[in-house]
XYZ file of C-alpha atoms in Angstrom:
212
model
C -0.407 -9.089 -11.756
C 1.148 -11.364 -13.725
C 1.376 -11.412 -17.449
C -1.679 -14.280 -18.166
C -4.209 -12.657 -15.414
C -3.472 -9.160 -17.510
C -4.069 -10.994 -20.628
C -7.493 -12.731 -19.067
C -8.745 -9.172 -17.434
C -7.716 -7.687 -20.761
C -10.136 -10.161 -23.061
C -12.538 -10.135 -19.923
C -12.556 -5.836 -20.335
C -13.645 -6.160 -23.791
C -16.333 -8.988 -23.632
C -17.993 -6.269 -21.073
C -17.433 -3.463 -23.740
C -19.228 -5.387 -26.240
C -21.667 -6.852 -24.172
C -22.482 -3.336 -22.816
C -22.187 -1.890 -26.638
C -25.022 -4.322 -27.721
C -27.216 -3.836 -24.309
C -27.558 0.315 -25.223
C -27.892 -0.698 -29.204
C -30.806 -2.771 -28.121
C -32.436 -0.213 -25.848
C -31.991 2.232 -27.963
C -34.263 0.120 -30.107
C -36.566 -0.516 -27.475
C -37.614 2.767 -26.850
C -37.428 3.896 -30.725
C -39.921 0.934 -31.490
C -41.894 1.611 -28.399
C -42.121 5.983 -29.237
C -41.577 6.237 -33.140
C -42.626 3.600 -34.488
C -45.681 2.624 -32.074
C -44.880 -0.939 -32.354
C -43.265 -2.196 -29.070
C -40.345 -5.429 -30.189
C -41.378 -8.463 -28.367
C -38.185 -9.500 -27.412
C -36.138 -6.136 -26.958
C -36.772 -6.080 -23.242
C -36.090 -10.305 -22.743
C -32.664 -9.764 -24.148
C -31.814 -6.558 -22.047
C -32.735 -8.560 -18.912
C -30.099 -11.272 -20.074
C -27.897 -9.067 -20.987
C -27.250 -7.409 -18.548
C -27.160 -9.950 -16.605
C -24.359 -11.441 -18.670
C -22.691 -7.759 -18.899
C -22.870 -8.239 -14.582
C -21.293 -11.024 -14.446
C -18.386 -11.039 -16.403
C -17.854 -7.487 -15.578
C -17.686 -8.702 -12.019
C -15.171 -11.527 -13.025
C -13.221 -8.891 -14.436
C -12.671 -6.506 -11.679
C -11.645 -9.151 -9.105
C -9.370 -10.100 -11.684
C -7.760 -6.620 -11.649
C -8.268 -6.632 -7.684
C -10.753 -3.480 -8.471
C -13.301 -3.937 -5.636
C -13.937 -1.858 -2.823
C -12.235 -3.642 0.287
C -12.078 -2.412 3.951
C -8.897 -3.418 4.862
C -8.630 -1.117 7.752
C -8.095 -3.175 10.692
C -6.503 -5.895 8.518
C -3.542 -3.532 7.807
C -3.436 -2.849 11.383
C -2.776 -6.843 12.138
C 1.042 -7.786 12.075
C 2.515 -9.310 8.914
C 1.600 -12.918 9.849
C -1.945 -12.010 10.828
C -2.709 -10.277 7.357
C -1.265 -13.072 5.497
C -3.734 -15.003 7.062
C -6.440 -12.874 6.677
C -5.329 -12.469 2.729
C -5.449 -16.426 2.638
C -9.048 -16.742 4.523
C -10.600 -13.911 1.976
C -9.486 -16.275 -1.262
C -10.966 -19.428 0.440
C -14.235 -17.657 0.819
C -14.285 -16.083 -2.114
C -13.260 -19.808 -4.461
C -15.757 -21.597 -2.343
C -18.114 -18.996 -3.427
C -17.524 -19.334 -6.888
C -17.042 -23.107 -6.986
C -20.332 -23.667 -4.890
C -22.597 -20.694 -5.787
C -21.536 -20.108 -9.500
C -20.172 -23.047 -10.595
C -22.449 -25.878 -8.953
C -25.275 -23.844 -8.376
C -25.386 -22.302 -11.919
C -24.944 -26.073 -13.311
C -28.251 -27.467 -11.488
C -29.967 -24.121 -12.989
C -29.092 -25.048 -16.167
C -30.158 -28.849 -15.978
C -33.337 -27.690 -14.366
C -34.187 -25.182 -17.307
C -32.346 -26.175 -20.198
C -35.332 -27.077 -22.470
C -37.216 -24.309 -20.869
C -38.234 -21.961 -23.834
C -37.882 -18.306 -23.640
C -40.807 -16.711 -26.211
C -39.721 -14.593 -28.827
C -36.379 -15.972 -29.093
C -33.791 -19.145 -30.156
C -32.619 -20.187 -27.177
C -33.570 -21.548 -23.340
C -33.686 -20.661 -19.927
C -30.743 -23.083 -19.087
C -28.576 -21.678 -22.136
C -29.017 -18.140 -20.733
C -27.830 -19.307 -17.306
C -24.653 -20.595 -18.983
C -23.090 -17.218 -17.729
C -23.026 -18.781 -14.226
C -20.900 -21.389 -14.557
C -18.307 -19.504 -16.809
C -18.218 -16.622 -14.644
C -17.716 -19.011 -11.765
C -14.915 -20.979 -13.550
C -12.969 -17.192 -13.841
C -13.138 -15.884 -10.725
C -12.166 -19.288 -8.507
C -9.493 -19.054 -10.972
C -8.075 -15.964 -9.940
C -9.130 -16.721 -6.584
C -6.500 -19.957 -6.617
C -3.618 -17.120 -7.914
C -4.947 -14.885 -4.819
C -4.610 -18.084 -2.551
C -0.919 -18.604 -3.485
C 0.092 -14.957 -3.910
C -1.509 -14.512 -0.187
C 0.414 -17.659 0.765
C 3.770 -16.260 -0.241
C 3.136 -13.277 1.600
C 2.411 -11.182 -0.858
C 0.393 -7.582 -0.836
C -3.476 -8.062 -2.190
C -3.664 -4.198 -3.291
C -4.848 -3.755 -7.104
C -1.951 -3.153 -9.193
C -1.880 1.039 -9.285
C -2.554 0.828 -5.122
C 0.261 -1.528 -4.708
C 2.778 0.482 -6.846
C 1.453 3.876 -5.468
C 1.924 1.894 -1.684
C 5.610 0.993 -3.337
C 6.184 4.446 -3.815
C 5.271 5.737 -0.957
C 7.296 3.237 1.339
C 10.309 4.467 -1.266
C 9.646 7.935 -0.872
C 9.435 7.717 3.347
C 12.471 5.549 3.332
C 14.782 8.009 1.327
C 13.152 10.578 2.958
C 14.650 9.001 6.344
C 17.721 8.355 5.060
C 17.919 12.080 4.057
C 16.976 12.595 7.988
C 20.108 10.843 9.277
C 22.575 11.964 6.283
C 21.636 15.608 7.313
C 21.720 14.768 10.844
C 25.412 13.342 10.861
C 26.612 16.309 8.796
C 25.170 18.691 10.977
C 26.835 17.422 14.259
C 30.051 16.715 12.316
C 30.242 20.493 11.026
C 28.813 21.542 14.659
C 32.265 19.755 16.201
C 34.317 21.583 13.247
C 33.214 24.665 14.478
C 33.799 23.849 18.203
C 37.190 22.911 17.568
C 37.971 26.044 15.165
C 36.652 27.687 18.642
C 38.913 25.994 20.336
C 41.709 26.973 18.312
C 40.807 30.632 18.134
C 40.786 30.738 21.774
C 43.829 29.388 22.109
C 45.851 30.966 20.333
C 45.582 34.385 22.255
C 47.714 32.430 25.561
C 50.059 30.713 23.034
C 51.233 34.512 21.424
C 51.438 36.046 24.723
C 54.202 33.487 25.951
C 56.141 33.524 22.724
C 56.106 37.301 23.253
């Protein structure tokens, strides 16, 4: 990954921390209000829902950043190196027109549709609450563009530790083959070396006997 997707998964990692932080401090509260106090909070379970819907989406955002989700890639792998690239290419077209069309555009006509729709118990709307949407949407087609031209230029869609455990794996096979033939040319050469000391030995009986 390069340096400003790290920094962007990075920031994205601890938006989810906190948002996740502030969705267990409020349930926590939920339930004490609801079993201690015998006073249920209005508004404890409204801003779970929307929290965790917030804590979702960015926390989805964030893994495809990091090229964390689960991908069968099976048969892909098994397609020469053209055919994956093309595959690679296809799979960040669907994914940006996802998040440009579903996301972005779709969470924008939410919003105009329920922005002065009031939520009770609390400050804010429907249509501000949806605002996760469009932001989410903006973050992922932007990774899926940097997908689209790393798949373009041919290069590997593995998550970073995949693609440098795949890295050293093709290193380990490859020395592991040259090891192969370097042990395979010094065992002929020492198997000739020892025919030709044969030789020698042999010889050498004939070569006395006529001196003599």
């Amino acid at each position: 990954m390069s340096a400003l997707r790290s920094r962007g998964v990075e920031v994205l990692r601890w938006i989810s921390i906190g948002l996740f932080a502030v969705l267990v401090a409020v349930v926590v509260w939920q339930v004490f209000a609801r079993q201690v106090l015998s006073a249920p909070s209005a508004w404890s379970t409204t801003v779970s829902q929307y929290l965790l819907i917030w804590l979702v989406l960015f926390s989805v955002a964030m893994v495809f950043g990091e090229r964390g989700h689960v991908a069968v890639d099976f048969f892909a792998r098994m397609l020469p190196r053209a055919g994956q690239r093309i595959t690679n290419v296809l799979v960040a077209l669907s994914v940006f027109a996802f998040a440009a069309l579903g996301l972005v555009w779709g969470g924008l006509r939410g919003m105009s549709i329920s922005w002065h729709q009031a939520i009770p118990g609390l400050p804010v709307t429907v249509g501000q609450m949806y605002l996760a949407l469009p932001i989410a949407g903006v973050i992922i087609a932007v990774f899926a563009l940097d997908d689209l031209v790393h798949a373009a230029r041919g290069g590997d869609m593995l998550a970073g530790d995949d693609a440098q455990q795949a890295a050293t794996i093709s290193a380990a096979e490859a020395g592991e083959a040259d090891d192969a033939a370097t042990g395979g040319s010094t065992t002929g050469g020492t198997a000739a070396d020892d025919l030709s000391a044969d030789d020698s030995s042999t010889e050498d009986p004939s070569t006395d006997g006529k001196g003599a």
